[in-house]
Amino acid sequence: MTEITGDARASAASTHGAVFPRALGDDFGRLHPMMQRRFGVSLDRGYACIGRGVMTSVRRGPWWTVPFLQIGRLRNILIPDVGRDVPFTIENHAYVDPFGRETVTFVREYRAPGRRRSSRFDATMVFDPKRGAVVDYLGTHQHLAVDLTLEVEPDGSLLLRSGAQRFREGWIDFRFPMLFSGYAELRERFDEAEGVFRVRLEVRNRVFGFLFGYEGWFVSEFPDATEAPARVLPKRHEARY
C-alpha cells in the first residue's frame, strides 16, 4: 500500500480521462496512429502498453556529472550507467491515484553490463486541469513534480520537454534549483518500415552540460488492463502539482 502525503484539499477535483489526449487536445489526432494508441493508455480504453526493446546507447556526461546521477539513483530518477545494446522494458499503466487523478505510469527498467541489479526510471504522469498541462512526478516517492511541454511534430512523432521542477516532501515545498538538476528532452516516433517505436532522451544541465541520455527502439503489446500492478506504483503519492 502506498503512502499518501500532502493536503488532499490542494488537489483539483477528480480528473478522469486519458492524460495525453486531454493535454494535446486536437493535436492528439496528428500523432501517428500507433503513437495515438501508445499515448492513449487510459482506464476508459481498458488497456496498458508494455514495450520491450533495446537501448542501443546509454550515455552519461564526464566524471564530474556522476554525483548528480548518483543522487538520482536513490529514487529511480537518473542513473550513472553506460552501455550499448542494453535490453529494456517500459510499462504504461493507467490508474486512479488516492487524490482521484487518473495517472499513467512510465516505468523503464534495464540492466547495464556488469550490473547485478536492474536499474529503473520511475515516472507517473497526471493532467493538471487548471493549467491544461501534464505534470510528471519523478522517482519512487514523487518528490519532484516536473512540468512538461508537448509538441506533435510533422512526422507524427511526439516531443516532450521538461520545465520547472518543484520538490515536495511533507511541509517542505520549494522550486528545485535547476543548477542541481537537468532539463530533459525526449523524442518518440513510430518507425513504419521496421514496425518499432524509436526513442531518444537527453538530460542537460545549463551550466554543466550533458548529464545523461539514451536512444533505442522497442515493440509494444497492448494487453487488457483495468488497474496498475503494484510493482510499478510509487511508494508515496503527492497531492500538490
PDB file of C-alpha atoms in Angstrom:
ATOM      1  CA  MET A   1       0.000   0.000   0.000  1.00  0.00           C
ATOM      2  CA  THR A   2       1.466   3.356  -0.986  1.00  0.00           C
ATOM      3  CA  GLU A   3       1.856   6.277   1.383  1.00  0.00           C
ATOM      4  CA  ILE A   4      -0.384   9.306   0.826  1.00  0.00           C
ATOM      5  CA  THR A   5       1.094  12.704   1.656  1.00  0.00           C
ATOM      6  CA  GLY A   6       0.270  16.339   1.133  1.00  0.00           C
ATOM      7  CA  ASP A   7      -3.058  18.103   1.570  1.00  0.00           C
ATOM      8  CA  ALA A   8      -5.715  16.346  -0.469  1.00  0.00           C
ATOM      9  CA  ARG A   9      -7.746  19.551  -0.450  1.00  0.00           C
ATOM     10  CA  ALA A  10      -4.995  21.134  -2.550  1.00  0.00           C
ATOM     11  CA  SER A  11      -5.608  18.757  -5.439  1.00  0.00           C
ATOM     12  CA  ALA A  12      -8.079  19.551  -8.175  1.00  0.00           C
ATOM     13  CA  ALA A  13     -11.371  17.749  -8.472  1.00  0.00           C
ATOM     14  CA  SER A  14     -11.265  14.180  -9.721  1.00  0.00           C
ATOM     15  CA  THR A  15      -9.632  14.176 -13.161  1.00  0.00           C
ATOM     16  CA  HIS A  16     -10.549  11.107 -15.153  1.00  0.00           C
ATOM     17  CA  GLY A  17      -9.689  10.520 -18.787  1.00  0.00           C
ATOM     18  CA  ALA A  18      -6.584   9.774 -20.823  1.00  0.00           C
ATOM     19  CA  VAL A  19      -3.757  12.112 -19.785  1.00  0.00           C
ATOM     20  CA  PHE A  20      -2.147  12.839 -23.147  1.00  0.00           C
ATOM     21  CA  PRO A  21      -5.297  13.260 -25.275  1.00  0.00           C
ATOM     22  CA  ARG A  22      -6.564  15.797 -22.732  1.00  0.00           C
ATOM     23  CA  ALA A  23      -3.287  17.696 -22.739  1.00  0.00           C
ATOM     24  CA  LEU A  24      -2.820  17.713 -26.518  1.00  0.00           C
ATOM     25  CA  GLY A  25      -6.431  18.334 -27.487  1.00  0.00           C
ATOM     26  CA  ASP A  26      -6.935  18.357 -31.256  1.00  0.00           C
ATOM     27  CA  ASP A  27      -3.195  17.875 -31.798  1.00  0.00           C
ATOM     28  CA  PHE A  28      -3.501  14.339 -30.449  1.00  0.00           C
ATOM     29  CA  GLY A  29      -5.063  13.369 -33.778  1.00  0.00           C
ATOM     30  CA  ARG A  30      -1.894  14.471 -35.574  1.00  0.00           C
ATOM     31  CA  LEU A  31       0.148  11.751 -33.889  1.00  0.00           C
ATOM     32  CA  HIS A  32       0.907   8.612 -35.887  1.00  0.00           C
ATOM     33  CA  PRO A  33      -1.911   6.095 -35.236  1.00  0.00           C
ATOM     34  CA  MET A  34       0.462   3.810 -33.326  1.00  0.00           C
ATOM     35  CA  MET A  35       1.608   6.761 -31.222  1.00  0.00           C
ATOM     36  CA  GLN A  36      -2.035   7.566 -30.518  1.00  0.00           C
ATOM     37  CA  ARG A  37      -2.522   4.030 -29.296  1.00  0.00           C
ATOM     38  CA  ARG A  38       0.590   4.137 -27.144  1.00  0.00           C
ATOM     39  CA  PHE A  39      -0.131   7.510 -25.542  1.00  0.00           C
ATOM     40  CA  GLY A  40      -3.846   6.846 -25.339  1.00  0.00           C
ATOM     41  CA  VAL A  41      -3.498   4.420 -22.416  1.00  0.00           C
ATOM     42  CA  SER A  42      -6.355   5.108 -20.015  1.00  0.00           C
ATOM     43  CA  LEU A  43      -8.868   3.404 -17.770  1.00  0.00           C
ATOM     44  CA  ASP A  44     -11.704   4.102 -20.206  1.00  0.00           C
ATOM     45  CA  ARG A  45      -9.851   2.397 -23.043  1.00  0.00           C
ATOM     46  CA  GLY A  46      -9.068  -0.570 -20.812  1.00  0.00           C
ATOM     47  CA  TYR A  47      -5.554  -1.456 -21.914  1.00  0.00           C
ATOM     48  CA  ALA A  48      -1.925  -0.999 -20.918  1.00  0.00           C
ATOM     49  CA  CYS A  49       1.178  -0.621 -23.081  1.00  0.00           C
ATOM     50  CA  ILE A  50       4.133  -2.936 -22.459  1.00  0.00           C
ATOM     51  CA  GLY A  51       7.241  -2.237 -24.527  1.00  0.00           C
ATOM     52  CA  ARG A  52      10.301  -4.454 -24.893  1.00  0.00           C
ATOM     53  CA  GLY A  53      13.370  -3.484 -26.820  1.00  0.00           C
ATOM     54  CA  VAL A  54      16.989  -2.406 -26.782  1.00  0.00           C
ATOM     55  CA  MET A  55      18.757   0.758 -25.710  1.00  0.00           C
ATOM     56  CA  THR A  56      21.362   0.909 -28.439  1.00  0.00           C
ATOM     57  CA  SER A  57      23.282   3.521 -26.475  1.00  0.00           C
ATOM     58  CA  VAL A  58      23.170   4.578 -22.805  1.00  0.00           C
ATOM     59  CA  ARG A  59      25.477   7.521 -22.093  1.00  0.00           C
ATOM     60  CA  ARG A  60      26.381   9.900 -19.302  1.00  0.00           C
ATOM     61  CA  GLY A  61      28.428  13.060 -19.102  1.00  0.00           C
ATOM     62  CA  PRO A  62      32.022  13.421 -17.825  1.00  0.00           C
ATOM     63  CA  TRP A  63      33.061  12.040 -14.451  1.00  0.00           C
ATOM     64  CA  TRP A  64      32.035  15.207 -12.636  1.00  0.00           C
ATOM     65  CA  THR A  65      28.389  14.644 -13.631  1.00  0.00           C
ATOM     66  CA  VAL A  66      28.286  11.368 -11.691  1.00  0.00           C
ATOM     67  CA  PRO A  67      27.283  12.990  -8.342  1.00  0.00           C
ATOM     68  CA  PHE A  68      24.089  14.327  -9.970  1.00  0.00           C
ATOM     69  CA  LEU A  69      23.265  10.883 -11.257  1.00  0.00           C
ATOM     70  CA  GLN A  70      24.109   9.065  -8.029  1.00  0.00           C
ATOM     71  CA  ILE A  71      21.630  11.262  -6.174  1.00  0.00           C
ATOM     72  CA  GLY A  72      19.012  10.368  -8.761  1.00  0.00           C
ATOM     73  CA  ARG A  73      19.736   6.651  -8.379  1.00  0.00           C
ATOM     74  CA  LEU A  74      18.404   6.747  -4.816  1.00  0.00           C
ATOM     75  CA  ARG A  75      14.871   7.379  -6.081  1.00  0.00           C
ATOM     76  CA  ASN A  76      14.981   5.867  -9.591  1.00  0.00           C
ATOM     77  CA  ILE A  77      15.270   9.256 -11.299  1.00  0.00           C
ATOM     78  CA  LEU A  78      18.657   9.301 -13.062  1.00  0.00           C
ATOM     79  CA  ILE A  79      21.199   6.514 -13.304  1.00  0.00           C
ATOM     80  CA  PRO A  80      25.001   6.802 -13.880  1.00  0.00           C
ATOM     81  CA  ASP A  81      25.104   3.706 -16.111  1.00  0.00           C
ATOM     82  CA  VAL A  82      26.552   3.379 -19.587  1.00  0.00           C
ATOM     83  CA  GLY A  83      26.323   0.623 -22.164  1.00  0.00           C
ATOM     84  CA  ARG A  84      25.366  -0.470 -25.645  1.00  0.00           C
ATOM     85  CA  ASP A  85      22.622  -2.801 -26.846  1.00  0.00           C
ATOM     86  CA  VAL A  86      21.041  -2.979 -23.405  1.00  0.00           C
ATOM     87  CA  PRO A  87      17.665  -4.802 -23.263  1.00  0.00           C
ATOM     88  CA  PHE A  88      14.933  -2.836 -21.505  1.00  0.00           C
ATOM     89  CA  THR A  89      11.211  -2.738 -20.804  1.00  0.00           C
ATOM     90  CA  ILE A  90       8.795   0.157 -20.419  1.00  0.00           C
ATOM     91  CA  GLU A  91       5.400  -0.183 -18.771  1.00  0.00           C
ATOM     92  CA  ASN A  92       2.500   2.228 -19.126  1.00  0.00           C
ATOM     93  CA  HIS A  93      -0.489   1.521 -16.920  1.00  0.00           C
ATOM     94  CA  ALA A  94      -3.432   3.754 -16.038  1.00  0.00           C
ATOM     95  CA  TYR A  95      -4.856   4.015 -12.519  1.00  0.00           C
ATOM     96  CA  VAL A  96      -6.626   6.495 -10.261  1.00  0.00           C
ATOM     97  CA  ASP A  97      -4.337   7.823  -7.553  1.00  0.00           C
ATOM     98  CA  PRO A  98      -5.504   8.430  -3.953  1.00  0.00           C
ATOM     99  CA  PHE A  99      -6.448  12.008  -4.875  1.00  0.00           C
ATOM    100  CA  GLY A 100      -8.820  10.992  -7.648  1.00  0.00           C
ATOM    101  CA  ARG A 101      -6.487  11.797 -10.542  1.00  0.00           C
ATOM    102  CA  GLU A 102      -6.138   9.442 -13.475  1.00  0.00           C
ATOM    103  CA  THR A 103      -2.444   8.657 -13.694  1.00  0.00           C
ATOM    104  CA  VAL A 104      -0.226   6.906 -16.231  1.00  0.00           C
ATOM    105  CA  THR A 105       2.980   5.124 -15.258  1.00  0.00           C
ATOM    106  CA  PHE A 106       6.191   5.337 -17.286  1.00  0.00           C
ATOM    107  CA  VAL A 107       8.471   2.759 -15.685  1.00  0.00           C
ATOM    108  CA  ARG A 108      11.624   1.865 -17.620  1.00  0.00           C
ATOM    109  CA  GLU A 109      13.806  -0.990 -16.397  1.00  0.00           C
ATOM    110  CA  TYR A 110      17.092  -2.368 -17.702  1.00  0.00           C
ATOM    111  CA  ARG A 111      20.320  -3.950 -16.508  1.00  0.00           C
ATOM    112  CA  ALA A 112      23.520  -2.388 -17.760  1.00  0.00           C
ATOM    113  CA  PRO A 113      26.568  -4.568 -18.477  1.00  0.00           C
ATOM    114  CA  GLY A 114      28.401  -5.543 -15.294  1.00  0.00           C
ATOM    115  CA  ARG A 115      25.459  -4.709 -13.011  1.00  0.00           C
ATOM    116  CA  ARG A 116      23.938  -7.385 -10.790  1.00  0.00           C
ATOM    117  CA  ARG A 117      20.715  -5.474 -10.324  1.00  0.00           C
ATOM    118  CA  SER A 118      18.381  -3.817 -12.730  1.00  0.00           C
ATOM    119  CA  SER A 119      18.131  -0.045 -12.908  1.00  0.00           C
ATOM    120  CA  ARG A 120      14.818   1.799 -13.171  1.00  0.00           C
ATOM    121  CA  PHE A 121      13.488   5.189 -14.154  1.00  0.00           C
ATOM    122  CA  ASP A 122      10.146   5.726 -12.427  1.00  0.00           C
ATOM    123  CA  ALA A 123       7.674   8.369 -13.513  1.00  0.00           C
ATOM    124  CA  THR A 124       3.946   8.888 -13.068  1.00  0.00           C
ATOM    125  CA  MET A 125       2.071  11.493 -15.073  1.00  0.00           C
ATOM    126  CA  VAL A 126      -1.151  13.353 -14.369  1.00  0.00           C
ATOM    127  CA  PHE A 127      -3.116  16.102 -16.092  1.00  0.00           C
ATOM    128  CA  ASP A 128      -3.448  19.437 -14.271  1.00  0.00           C
ATOM    129  CA  PRO A 129      -6.848  20.789 -15.385  1.00  0.00           C
ATOM    130  CA  LYS A 130      -6.162  24.282 -14.071  1.00  0.00           C
ATOM    131  CA  ARG A 131      -3.201  24.783 -16.394  1.00  0.00           C
ATOM    132  CA  GLY A 132      -4.122  22.260 -19.072  1.00  0.00           C
ATOM    133  CA  ALA A 133      -0.692  20.660 -18.700  1.00  0.00           C
ATOM    134  CA  VAL A 134       0.931  17.331 -17.898  1.00  0.00           C
ATOM    135  CA  VAL A 135       2.816  17.076 -14.605  1.00  0.00           C
ATOM    136  CA  ASP A 136       5.454  14.366 -14.378  1.00  0.00           C
ATOM    137  CA  TYR A 137       6.192  13.050 -10.878  1.00  0.00           C
ATOM    138  CA  LEU A 138       9.687  11.602 -10.919  1.00  0.00           C
ATOM    139  CA  GLY A 139      11.025   8.762  -8.822  1.00  0.00           C
ATOM    140  CA  THR A 140       9.673   6.257  -6.366  1.00  0.00           C
ATOM    141  CA  HIS A 141       8.327   8.878  -3.937  1.00  0.00           C
ATOM    142  CA  GLN A 142       7.037  11.589  -6.299  1.00  0.00           C
ATOM    143  CA  HIS A 143       9.411  14.085  -4.710  1.00  0.00           C
ATOM    144  CA  LEU A 144       9.891  16.024  -7.934  1.00  0.00           C
ATOM    145  CA  ALA A 145       6.904  17.452  -9.810  1.00  0.00           C
ATOM    146  CA  VAL A 146       8.028  18.488 -13.289  1.00  0.00           C
ATOM    147  CA  ASP A 147       6.060  20.473 -15.852  1.00  0.00           C
ATOM    148  CA  LEU A 148       6.058  19.009 -19.364  1.00  0.00           C
ATOM    149  CA  THR A 149       5.500  20.732 -22.677  1.00  0.00           C
ATOM    150  CA  LEU A 150       4.285  18.537 -25.534  1.00  0.00           C
ATOM    151  CA  GLU A 151       4.659  19.072 -29.262  1.00  0.00           C
ATOM    152  CA  VAL A 152       3.442  16.905 -32.123  1.00  0.00           C
ATOM    153  CA  GLU A 153       5.955  17.021 -34.959  1.00  0.00           C
ATOM    154  CA  PRO A 154       5.132  16.869 -38.703  1.00  0.00           C
ATOM    155  CA  ASP A 155       6.025  13.169 -38.970  1.00  0.00           C
ATOM    156  CA  GLY A 156       3.553  12.246 -36.210  1.00  0.00           C
ATOM    157  CA  SER A 157       6.202  11.886 -33.517  1.00  0.00           C
ATOM    158  CA  LEU A 158       5.971  13.398 -30.035  1.00  0.00           C
ATOM    159  CA  LEU A 159       8.471  15.779 -28.469  1.00  0.00           C
ATOM    160  CA  LEU A 160       8.408  16.206 -24.680  1.00  0.00           C
ATOM    161  CA  ARG A 161      10.428  18.868 -22.879  1.00  0.00           C
ATOM    162  CA  SER A 162      10.710  19.257 -19.130  1.00  0.00           C
ATOM    163  CA  GLY A 163      10.385  22.633 -17.450  1.00  0.00           C
ATOM    164  CA  ALA A 164      10.095  23.889 -13.890  1.00  0.00           C
ATOM    165  CA  GLN A 165      10.659  21.370 -11.107  1.00  0.00           C
ATOM    166  CA  ARG A 166       9.187  21.534  -7.617  1.00  0.00           C
ATOM    167  CA  PHE A 167      10.319  19.490  -4.601  1.00  0.00           C
ATOM    168  CA  ARG A 168       7.531  18.123  -2.397  1.00  0.00           C
ATOM    169  CA  GLU A 169       8.038  16.353   0.939  1.00  0.00           C
ATOM    170  CA  GLY A 170       5.666  16.887   3.849  1.00  0.00           C
ATOM    171  CA  TRP A 171       5.768  20.582   4.823  1.00  0.00           C
ATOM    172  CA  ILE A 172       8.786  21.128   2.545  1.00  0.00           C
ATOM    173  CA  ASP A 173       7.714  22.731  -0.714  1.00  0.00           C
ATOM    174  CA  PHE A 174      10.047  24.713  -2.970  1.00  0.00           C
ATOM    175  CA  ARG A 175      11.048  25.232  -6.567  1.00  0.00           C
ATOM    176  CA  PHE A 176      14.020  22.965  -7.171  1.00  0.00           C
ATOM    177  CA  PRO A 177      17.143  24.902  -8.251  1.00  0.00           C
ATOM    178  CA  MET A 178      17.995  23.863 -11.785  1.00  0.00           C
ATOM    179  CA  LEU A 179      21.706  24.243 -11.021  1.00  0.00           C
ATOM    180  CA  PHE A 180      21.362  20.871  -9.303  1.00  0.00           C
ATOM    181  CA  SER A 181      19.141  19.229 -11.868  1.00  0.00           C
ATOM    182  CA  GLY A 182      18.670  18.943 -15.614  1.00  0.00           C
ATOM    183  CA  TYR A 183      16.269  19.649 -18.421  1.00  0.00           C
ATOM    184  CA  ALA A 184      15.091  16.609 -20.341  1.00  0.00           C
ATOM    185  CA  GLU A 185      14.135  16.376 -23.994  1.00  0.00           C
ATOM    186  CA  LEU A 186      12.536  13.174 -25.226  1.00  0.00           C
ATOM    187  CA  ARG A 187      11.517  12.323 -28.774  1.00  0.00           C
ATOM    188  CA  GLU A 188       9.460   9.269 -29.598  1.00  0.00           C
ATOM    189  CA  ARG A 189       8.214   8.132 -33.006  1.00  0.00           C
ATOM    190  CA  PHE A 190       6.903   5.069 -34.779  1.00  0.00           C
ATOM    191  CA  ASP A 191       9.122   3.599 -37.491  1.00  0.00           C
ATOM    192  CA  GLU A 192       6.736   2.090 -40.036  1.00  0.00           C
ATOM    193  CA  ALA A 193       9.500   0.450 -42.058  1.00  0.00           C
ATOM    194  CA  GLU A 194      10.724  -1.565 -39.067  1.00  0.00           C
ATOM    195  CA  GLY A 195       7.471  -1.744 -37.122  1.00  0.00           C
ATOM    196  CA  VAL A 196       9.070  -0.409 -33.926  1.00  0.00           C
ATOM    197  CA  PHE A 197       8.904   2.635 -31.686  1.00  0.00           C
ATOM    198  CA  ARG A 198      12.094   4.697 -31.553  1.00  0.00           C
ATOM    199  CA  VAL A 199      13.030   6.841 -28.570  1.00  0.00           C
ATOM    200  CA  ARG A 200      15.787   9.297 -27.763  1.00  0.00           C
ATOM    201  CA  LEU A 201      16.315  11.059 -24.417  1.00  0.00           C
ATOM    202  CA  GLU A 202      18.861  13.682 -23.382  1.00  0.00           C
ATOM    203  CA  VAL A 203      19.172  15.367 -19.997  1.00  0.00           C
ATOM    204  CA  ARG A 204      21.284  18.517 -19.795  1.00  0.00           C
ATOM    205  CA  ASN A 205      22.251  20.981 -17.104  1.00  0.00           C
ATOM    206  CA  ARG A 206      22.516  24.605 -18.208  1.00  0.00           C
ATOM    207  CA  VAL A 207      25.900  25.008 -16.516  1.00  0.00           C
ATOM    208  CA  PHE A 208      27.430  21.539 -16.639  1.00  0.00           C
ATOM    209  CA  GLY A 209      26.086  20.414 -19.994  1.00  0.00           C
ATOM    210  CA  PHE A 210      25.152  16.858 -20.927  1.00  0.00           C
ATOM    211  CA  LEU A 211      24.261  14.647 -17.936  1.00  0.00           C
ATOM    212  CA  PHE A 212      22.581  11.542 -19.250  1.00  0.00           C
ATOM    213  CA  GLY A 213      20.884  10.120 -22.304  1.00  0.00           C
ATOM    214  CA  TYR A 214      19.827   7.047 -24.186  1.00  0.00           C
ATOM    215  CA  GLU A 215      18.369   6.046 -27.502  1.00  0.00           C
ATOM    216  CA  GLY A 216      16.852   2.827 -28.699  1.00  0.00           C
ATOM    217  CA  TRP A 217      13.836   1.015 -30.027  1.00  0.00           C
ATOM    218  CA  PHE A 218      11.066  -1.212 -28.724  1.00  0.00           C
ATOM    219  CA  VAL A 219       7.979  -3.116 -29.796  1.00  0.00           C
ATOM    220  CA  SER A 220       4.763  -2.848 -27.817  1.00  0.00           C
ATOM    221  CA  GLU A 221       1.850  -5.002 -26.892  1.00  0.00           C
ATOM    222  CA  PHE A 222      -1.412  -3.654 -25.532  1.00  0.00           C
ATOM    223  CA  PRO A 223      -2.861  -6.112 -23.033  1.00  0.00           C
ATOM    224  CA  ASP A 224      -6.264  -5.603 -21.462  1.00  0.00           C
ATOM    225  CA  ALA A 225      -5.855  -3.894 -18.101  1.00  0.00           C
ATOM    226  CA  THR A 226      -8.142  -2.269 -15.557  1.00  0.00           C
ATOM    227  CA  GLU A 227      -5.576  -1.436 -12.882  1.00  0.00           C
ATOM    228  CA  ALA A 228      -1.837  -0.962 -12.471  1.00  0.00           C
ATOM    229  CA  PRO A 229       0.241  -3.746 -10.883  1.00  0.00           C
ATOM    230  CA  ALA A 230       1.788  -2.905  -7.522  1.00  0.00           C
ATOM    231  CA  ARG A 231       5.343  -3.205  -8.862  1.00  0.00           C
ATOM    232  CA  VAL A 232       5.000  -0.027 -10.965  1.00  0.00           C
ATOM    233  CA  LEU A 233       3.216   2.143  -8.401  1.00  0.00           C
ATOM    234  CA  PRO A 234       5.082   4.847  -6.470  1.00  0.00           C
ATOM    235  CA  LYS A 235       5.741   4.216  -2.793  1.00  0.00           C
ATOM    236  CA  ARG A 236       4.289   7.627  -1.971  1.00  0.00           C
ATOM    237  CA  HIS A 237       1.706   9.836  -3.663  1.00  0.00           C
ATOM    238  CA  GLU A 238       1.865  13.621  -3.677  1.00  0.00           C
ATOM    239  CA  ALA A 239      -1.250  15.796  -3.929  1.00  0.00           C
ATOM    240  CA  ARG A 240       0.454  19.024  -4.917  1.00  0.00           C
ATOM    241  CA  TYR A 241       1.150  19.768  -8.551  1.00  0.00           C
TER     242      TYR A 241
END
